[in-house]
Tab-separated table of C-alpha atoms in Angstrom:
chain	number	residue	atom	x	y	z
D	1	MET	CA	-29.755	-69.430	2.123
D	2	GLU	CA	-26.348	-68.623	3.571
D	3	PRO	CA	-24.487	-69.330	0.295
D	4	LEU	CA	-26.904	-66.996	-1.515
D	5	PHE	CA	-26.344	-64.300	1.119
D	6	GLY	CA	-22.575	-64.700	0.738
D	7	VAL	CA	-22.838	-64.269	-3.038
D	8	LEU	CA	-24.955	-61.132	-2.663
D	9	LEU	CA	-22.520	-59.691	-0.102
D	10	GLY	CA	-19.611	-60.384	-2.435
D	11	LEU	CA	-21.371	-58.610	-5.312
D	12	ILE	CA	-22.109	-55.611	-3.120
D	13	LEU	CA	-18.473	-55.395	-2.005
D	14	ALA	CA	-17.275	-55.764	-5.597
D	15	VAL	CA	-19.541	-52.930	-6.766
D	16	ALA	CA	-18.437	-50.761	-3.864
D	17	SER	CA	-14.814	-51.503	-4.609
D	18	SER	CA	-15.317	-50.675	-8.279
D	19	ALA	CA	-16.975	-47.377	-7.369
D	20	GLN	CA	-14.147	-46.579	-5.000
D	21	ASN	CA	-11.553	-47.280	-7.695
D	22	ASN	CA	-13.407	-44.994	-10.114
D	23	CYS	CA	-13.248	-42.179	-7.563
D	24	THR	CA	-10.027	-40.508	-8.695
D	25	CYS	CA	-8.833	-37.003	-9.527
D	26	ALA	CA	-7.978	-36.886	-13.219
D	27	THR	CA	-5.989	-33.637	-12.977
D	28	ASN	CA	-3.965	-34.405	-9.840
D	29	LYS	CA	-2.342	-37.677	-8.843
D	30	TRP	CA	-1.308	-36.222	-5.456
D	31	THR	CA	-4.796	-36.685	-4.010
D	32	GLU	CA	-6.776	-39.121	-1.891
D	33	CYS	CA	-10.390	-39.504	-3.000
D	34	VAL	CA	-13.408	-40.877	-1.158
D	35	GLN	CA	-16.807	-41.801	-2.604
D	36	GLY	CA	-19.617	-40.339	-0.522
D	37	GLY	CA	-22.994	-41.918	0.165
D	38	SER	CA	-24.606	-39.711	-2.462
D	39	GLY	CA	-22.100	-40.933	-5.050
D	40	ASN	CA	-20.067	-37.736	-5.042
D	41	CYS	CA	-16.289	-38.103	-5.200
D	42	THR	CA	-14.367	-35.850	-2.809
D	43	CYS	CA	-10.604	-35.510	-3.310
D	44	MET	CA	-8.181	-34.091	-0.761
D	45	LEU	CA	-4.598	-33.050	-1.367
D	46	VAL	CA	-2.091	-35.542	0.056
D	47	GLY	CA	-0.811	-34.456	3.443
D	48	SER	CA	-3.423	-31.717	3.965
D	49	ASN	CA	-7.145	-31.096	4.328
D	50	HIS	CA	-7.315	-28.989	1.179
D	51	THR	CA	-10.140	-30.037	-1.158
D	52	VAL	CA	-9.092	-30.244	-4.821
D	53	ASP	CA	-11.251	-29.243	-7.783
D	54	CYS	CA	-10.519	-32.054	-10.211
D	55	SER	CA	-12.245	-30.320	-13.129
D	56	THR	CA	-9.297	-27.946	-13.496
D	57	LEU	CA	-5.584	-27.652	-12.718
D	58	THR	CA	-4.325	-27.546	-9.144
D	59	SER	CA	-2.231	-24.522	-8.229
D	60	LYS	CA	1.533	-24.853	-8.527
D	61	CYS	CA	2.034	-23.984	-4.851
D	62	LEU	CA	-0.216	-26.802	-3.625
D	63	LEU	CA	1.405	-29.262	-6.024
D	64	MET	CA	4.879	-28.379	-4.791
D	65	LYS	CA	3.714	-28.752	-1.203
D	66	ALA	CA	2.200	-32.178	-1.909
D	67	GLU	CA	5.382	-33.315	-3.647
D	68	MET	CA	7.324	-32.570	-0.461
D	69	ILE	CA	5.305	-35.048	1.611
D	70	PRO	CA	7.542	-37.968	2.705
D	71	PRO	CA	7.025	-41.197	0.688
D	72	LYS	CA	5.675	-43.127	3.700
D	73	GLU	CA	2.768	-40.687	3.941
D	74	LYS	CA	2.057	-40.799	0.207
D	75	ARG	CA	2.277	-44.573	0.075
D	76	PHE	CA	2.053	-45.498	-3.620
D	77	TRP	CA	1.690	-41.962	-4.973
D	78	GLY	CA	5.211	-41.742	-6.372
D	79	HIS	CA	8.567	-40.209	-5.567
D	80	PRO	CA	8.844	-36.801	-3.891
D	81	HIS	CA	10.109	-33.884	-5.915
D	82	GLY	CA	10.867	-30.456	-4.538
D	83	LEU	CA	12.805	-27.285	-5.055
D	84	LEU	CA	16.514	-27.071	-4.472
D	85	ASP	CA	18.256	-23.867	-3.508
D	86	ASN	CA	21.563	-23.006	-1.842
D	87	GLU	CA	20.111	-23.829	1.583
D	88	GLY	CA	18.464	-27.135	0.618
D	89	ILE	CA	14.904	-28.362	0.066
D	90	TYR	CA	11.946	-26.326	1.323
D	91	SER	CA	8.188	-26.670	1.340
D	92	PRO	CA	6.302	-23.601	0.017
D	93	ASP	CA	3.770	-21.646	2.061
D	94	CYS	CA	0.414	-21.293	0.304
D	95	GLU	CA	-2.612	-19.112	0.905
D	96	ASN	CA	-5.990	-20.787	1.472
D	97	SER	CA	-6.815	-20.020	-2.159
D	98	GLY	CA	-3.780	-22.052	-3.246
D	99	ILE	CA	-1.559	-19.197	-4.426
D	100	PHE	CA	1.950	-18.630	-3.108
D	101	LYS	CA	2.493	-16.424	-0.105
D	102	ALA	CA	4.683	-13.472	-1.056
D	103	ARG	CA	7.403	-14.552	1.378
D	104	GLN	CA	8.908	-18.042	1.362
D	105	CYS	CA	11.362	-19.491	3.880
D	106	ASN	CA	13.361	-22.711	4.060
D	107	GLN	CA	14.338	-24.875	7.006
D	108	ALA	CA	17.444	-22.757	7.584
D	109	ASP	CA	15.224	-19.695	8.222
D	110	ASN	CA	16.410	-18.027	5.030
D	111	CYS	CA	13.573	-16.079	3.431
D	112	TRP	CA	12.941	-14.443	0.067
D	113	CYS	CA	10.109	-12.948	-1.973
D	114	VAL	CA	8.457	-14.761	-4.878
D	115	ASN	CA	6.059	-13.972	-7.711
D	116	THR	CA	2.782	-15.731	-8.502
D	117	ALA	CA	4.792	-18.481	-10.223
D	118	GLY	CA	6.771	-19.131	-7.032
D	119	VAL	CA	10.028	-17.891	-8.596
D	120	ARG	CA	12.416	-15.952	-6.339
D	121	ARG	CA	12.613	-12.256	-7.192
D	122	THR	CA	14.720	-10.872	-4.309
D	123	GLU	CA	17.908	-11.669	-2.440
D	124	LYS	CA	17.658	-14.037	0.536
D	125	GLY	CA	17.330	-12.589	4.040
D	126	ASP	CA	16.244	-13.630	7.519
D	127	LYS	CA	12.721	-13.853	8.928
D	128	SER	CA	12.581	-10.081	9.318
D	129	LEU	CA	12.341	-9.781	5.533
D	130	SER	CA	9.123	-8.080	4.411
D	131	CYS	CA	7.749	-8.800	0.941
D	132	GLY	CA	4.533	-6.804	0.730
D	133	GLU	CA	2.301	-7.691	-2.218
D	134	LEU	CA	2.571	-10.840	-4.329
D	135	VAL	CA	3.818	-9.597	-7.712
D	136	ARG	CA	2.052	-11.164	-10.666
D	137	THR	CA	3.875	-13.038	-13.420
D	138	SER	CA	2.139	-11.680	-16.500
D	139	TRP	CA	4.386	-13.141	-19.226
D	140	ILE	CA	5.788	-16.649	-19.583
D	141	TYR	CA	8.124	-17.682	-22.411
D	142	ILE	CA	8.436	-21.413	-23.002
D	143	GLU	CA	11.344	-22.554	-25.176
D	144	LEU	CA	11.298	-26.089	-26.581
D	145	LYS	CA	13.548	-28.211	-28.721
D	146	HIS	CA	12.347	-31.342	-30.483
D	147	LYS	CA	14.437	-34.236	-31.686
D	148	LYS	CA	15.966	-33.997	-35.146
D	149	ARG	CA	13.968	-35.337	-38.062
D	150	CYS	CA	14.396	-35.591	-41.830
D	151	SER	CA	12.080	-32.674	-42.581
D	152	ALA	CA	10.822	-29.805	-40.482
D	153	PHE	CA	7.181	-29.379	-39.547
D	154	LYS	CA	5.161	-26.605	-41.126
D	155	VAL	CA	4.984	-23.503	-38.921
D	156	PRO	CA	1.148	-23.159	-38.968
D	157	ASP	CA	0.738	-26.856	-38.137
D	158	VAL	CA	3.034	-26.584	-35.111
D	159	ALA	CA	1.217	-23.497	-33.843
D	160	ASN	CA	-2.217	-25.064	-34.252
D	161	SER	CA	-1.186	-28.341	-32.585
D	162	LEU	CA	0.324	-26.634	-29.540
D	163	LYS	CA	-2.602	-24.240	-29.140
D	164	HIS	CA	-4.999	-27.170	-29.299
D	165	LEU	CA	-2.872	-29.093	-26.774
D	166	PHE	CA	-2.863	-26.221	-24.268
D	167	GLU	CA	-6.590	-25.710	-24.669
D	168	ARG	CA	-7.572	-29.378	-24.457
D	169	ARG	CA	-5.131	-30.785	-21.901
D	170	TYR	CA	-4.437	-27.754	-19.690
D	171	LYS	CA	-7.785	-25.902	-20.047
D	172	LEU	CA	-6.007	-22.706	-21.156
D	173	HIS	CA	-8.084	-20.248	-23.163
D	174	PRO	CA	-6.461	-19.536	-26.577
D	175	LYS	CA	-6.526	-15.777	-25.892
D	176	TYR	CA	-3.659	-16.250	-23.433
D	177	ILE	CA	-1.401	-17.794	-26.097
D	178	THR	CA	-0.036	-14.689	-27.817
D	179	ALA	CA	2.470	-16.333	-30.167
D	180	VAL	CA	4.034	-19.609	-31.241
D	181	LYS	CA	7.289	-19.310	-33.193
D	182	TYR	CA	8.983	-22.253	-34.883
D	183	ASP	CA	12.437	-22.528	-36.400
D	184	SER	CA	13.237	-26.245	-36.527
D	185	PRO	CA	14.078	-27.739	-34.115
D	186	PHE	CA	13.353	-24.789	-31.768
D	187	ILE	CA	9.931	-23.602	-30.629
D	188	GLN	CA	8.964	-20.594	-28.523
D	189	ILE	CA	5.545	-20.240	-26.912
D	190	ARG	CA	4.498	-16.925	-25.403
D	191	LEU	CA	1.792	-16.796	-22.756
D	192	LYS	CA	0.337	-13.537	-21.451
D	193	GLN	CA	-2.191	-13.088	-18.655
D	194	ASN	CA	-2.302	-9.715	-16.912
D	195	GLU	CA	-5.157	-10.812	-14.651
D	196	LYS	CA	-6.529	-14.248	-13.860
D	197	PRO	CA	-10.314	-14.465	-13.938
D	198	ARG	CA	-11.749	-16.900	-11.428
D	199	CYS	CA	-13.004	-19.252	-14.125
D	200	ASP	CA	-9.661	-19.442	-15.986
D	201	VAL	CA	-6.491	-21.364	-15.174
D	202	ASP	CA	-3.301	-19.504	-14.308
D	203	ILE	CA	-0.529	-19.509	-16.921
D	204	ALA	CA	1.984	-20.346	-14.156
D	205	ASP	CA	0.046	-23.541	-13.349
D	206	VAL	CA	-0.169	-24.391	-17.055
D	207	ALA	CA	3.589	-23.962	-17.483
D	208	TYR	CA	4.247	-26.181	-14.435
D	209	TYR	CA	1.949	-28.969	-15.671
D	210	PHE	CA	3.471	-28.755	-19.156
D	211	GLU	CA	7.036	-28.883	-17.827
D	212	LYS	CA	6.172	-31.939	-15.738
D	213	ASP	CA	4.663	-33.632	-18.790
D	214	VAL	CA	7.711	-32.917	-20.950
D	215	LYS	CA	10.013	-34.293	-18.233
D	216	ASP	CA	7.899	-37.475	-18.042
D	217	ASP	CA	6.687	-36.736	-14.502
D	218	SER	CA	3.051	-35.945	-15.255
D	219	VAL	CA	0.790	-34.558	-12.538
D	220	PHE	CA	-2.284	-36.066	-14.191
D	221	HIS	CA	-3.628	-39.207	-12.538
D	222	SER	CA	-3.123	-41.307	-15.650
D	223	ASN	CA	0.591	-40.387	-15.480
D	224	SER	CA	0.765	-41.097	-19.193
D	225	THR	CA	3.622	-39.845	-21.314
D	226	LEU	CA	2.850	-36.631	-23.169
D	227	THR	CA	2.505	-37.080	-26.916
D	228	VAL	CA	2.544	-33.997	-29.122
D	229	SER	CA	1.214	-34.777	-32.575
D	230	VAL	CA	1.513	-32.508	-35.621
D	231	ASN	CA	-0.716	-33.684	-38.472
D	232	GLY	CA	-0.352	-37.267	-37.279
D	233	ASP	CA	3.443	-37.089	-36.881
D	234	VAL	CA	4.876	-37.269	-33.367
D	235	MET	CA	6.970	-34.310	-32.285
D	236	ALA	CA	9.319	-35.636	-29.601
D	237	ILE	CA	10.271	-32.788	-27.257
D	238	GLU	CA	13.677	-33.285	-25.647
D	239	LYS	CA	14.382	-29.933	-23.957
D	240	ILE	CA	12.319	-27.262	-22.226
D	241	ARG	CA	13.224	-23.947	-20.632
D	242	ILE	CA	10.780	-21.497	-19.034
D	243	TYR	CA	11.257	-17.760	-18.436
D	244	TYR	CA	9.022	-15.750	-16.102
D	245	ILE	CA	8.454	-12.013	-16.563
D	246	ASP	CA	6.704	-10.084	-13.793
D	247	GLU	CA	4.606	-6.932	-13.860
D	248	LYS	CA	7.332	-5.270	-11.793
D	249	PRO	CA	11.103	-5.731	-12.212
D	250	PRO	CA	12.885	-8.020	-9.713
D	251	GLU	CA	14.332	-6.450	-6.577
D	252	PHE	CA	17.742	-8.044	-6.430
D	253	CYS	CA	20.116	-5.719	-4.580
D	254	MET	CA	23.174	-4.327	-6.332
D	255	ARG	CA	25.598	-5.732	-3.762
D	256	GLN	CA	26.108	-8.989	-5.595
D	257	LEU	CA	26.396	-7.179	-8.922
D	258	VAL	CA	28.900	-4.690	-7.501
D	259	THR	CA	30.922	-7.560	-6.030
D	260	GLY	CA	31.017	-9.246	-9.423
D	261	ILE	CA	32.010	-6.025	-11.176
D	262	SER	CA	34.711	-5.364	-8.564
D	263	ALA	CA	36.112	-8.843	-9.124
D	264	VAL	CA	36.212	-8.268	-12.881
D	265	VAL	CA	37.873	-4.869	-12.453
D	266	THR	CA	40.467	-6.391	-10.099
D	267	VAL	CA	41.272	-9.111	-12.603
D	268	VAL	CA	41.583	-6.557	-15.404
D	269	ILE	CA	43.880	-4.349	-13.310
D	270	LEU	CA	46.064	-7.299	-12.333
D	271	ALA	CA	46.242	-8.452	-15.943
D	272	ALA	CA	47.109	-4.944	-17.119
D	273	GLY	CA	49.760	-4.596	-14.407
D	274	PHE	CA	51.245	-7.943	-15.293
D	275	GLY	CA	51.283	-6.966	-18.974
D	276	ILE	CA	53.012	-3.656	-18.234
D	277	ALA	CA	55.592	-5.421	-16.072
D	278	VAL	CA	56.302	-7.937	-18.827
D	279	LEU	CA	56.696	-5.144	-21.383
D	280	ALA	CA	59.037	-3.252	-19.051
D	281	VAL	CA	61.212	-6.330	-18.551
D	282	LEU	CA	61.296	-7.045	-22.276
D	283	ARG	CA	62.191	-3.418	-23.002
D	284	TRP	CA	64.940	-3.537	-20.405
D	285	LEU	CA	66.330	-6.759	-21.865
D	286	TRP	CA	66.150	-5.366	-25.400
D	287	THR	CA	67.868	-2.098	-24.334
D	288	ARG	CA	70.580	-3.984	-22.490
D	289	LYS	CA	71.212	-6.237	-25.451
D	290	TYR	CA	71.334	-3.228	-27.785
D	291	GLU	CA	73.816	-1.412	-25.525
D	292	GLN	CA	76.057	-4.486	-25.282
D	293	SER	CA	75.980	-4.925	-29.047
D	294	GLU	CA	76.790	-1.250	-29.586
D	295	THR	CA	79.692	-1.397	-27.117
D	296	LYS	CA	81.086	-4.466	-28.833
D	297	GLU	CA	80.931	-2.789	-32.270
D	298	MET	CA	82.695	0.309	-30.944
D	299	GLY	CA	85.454	-1.871	-29.459
D	300	GLU	CA	86.009	-3.642	-32.737
D	301	THR	CA	86.190	-0.285	-34.583
D	302	ARG	CA	88.839	1.190	-32.247
D	303	ALA	CA	91.074	-1.915	-32.113
D	304	PRO	CA	93.054	-1.295	-35.413
D	305	ASN	CA	93.979	2.278	-34.340
D	306	LEU	CA	95.864	0.913	-31.346
D	307	GLN	CA	98.429	-0.912	-33.467
């Protein structure tokens, strides 16, 4: 009887273990998931008590915050990645909804204002800095470069493949992809989203996931390498650059610009002064040489008359 009981217990544990292993968050590897008694899988963001909706993308702010958790707390979840600025690494402050707080600060108590993509849009200040509203990033330009190949892809095929990729992998509605331009080997993708409906993903989150995929550091749980296929041919992307355009212009003060202009003007003045000085010296040398030559010729002309 006991051997039979042991076999049954082993089967139960094996099934439970299998169920536990199947309880994962497909769209976010920075999560810890637990299978409930009812069979529901609940996933929490690493290092916090924030519940993650694994049917869609996680916000960029929460992802950045999870990536800043020390390795010992993440165990086998991977290597930490964070933002670097002049003052070092910082962990972003997020609202309960997952969006960035308008003001961000680092460990050195330097603060600045950001947009909905978490990109700095003001000069750095101290903790007295006030940022007001969180300015929305309504346009995102993604520039890509693929590896050289014998023949270029067809423009419509590239556009269709990328639109399908963004819709299938990143859950982005095609209406937010305003244009895809291709001039081998360069590609430009334009995303526009003036407002984010609750049921749609944010273009800033899409751009972050896509950048991570291109740089072979996928946020998806499978952590598989991104493969972009155009009519069955692989398009190997080797470079990516992302530009963020806000609804309102950035608020960088003119002090830094004035300082730069002053430095340029100073260099120009010094160069002009040096040039004038060189010309003056050369003119003086040329005049002196001319006068000496003229004096010598006059001396040679008068010499016979003295005999």
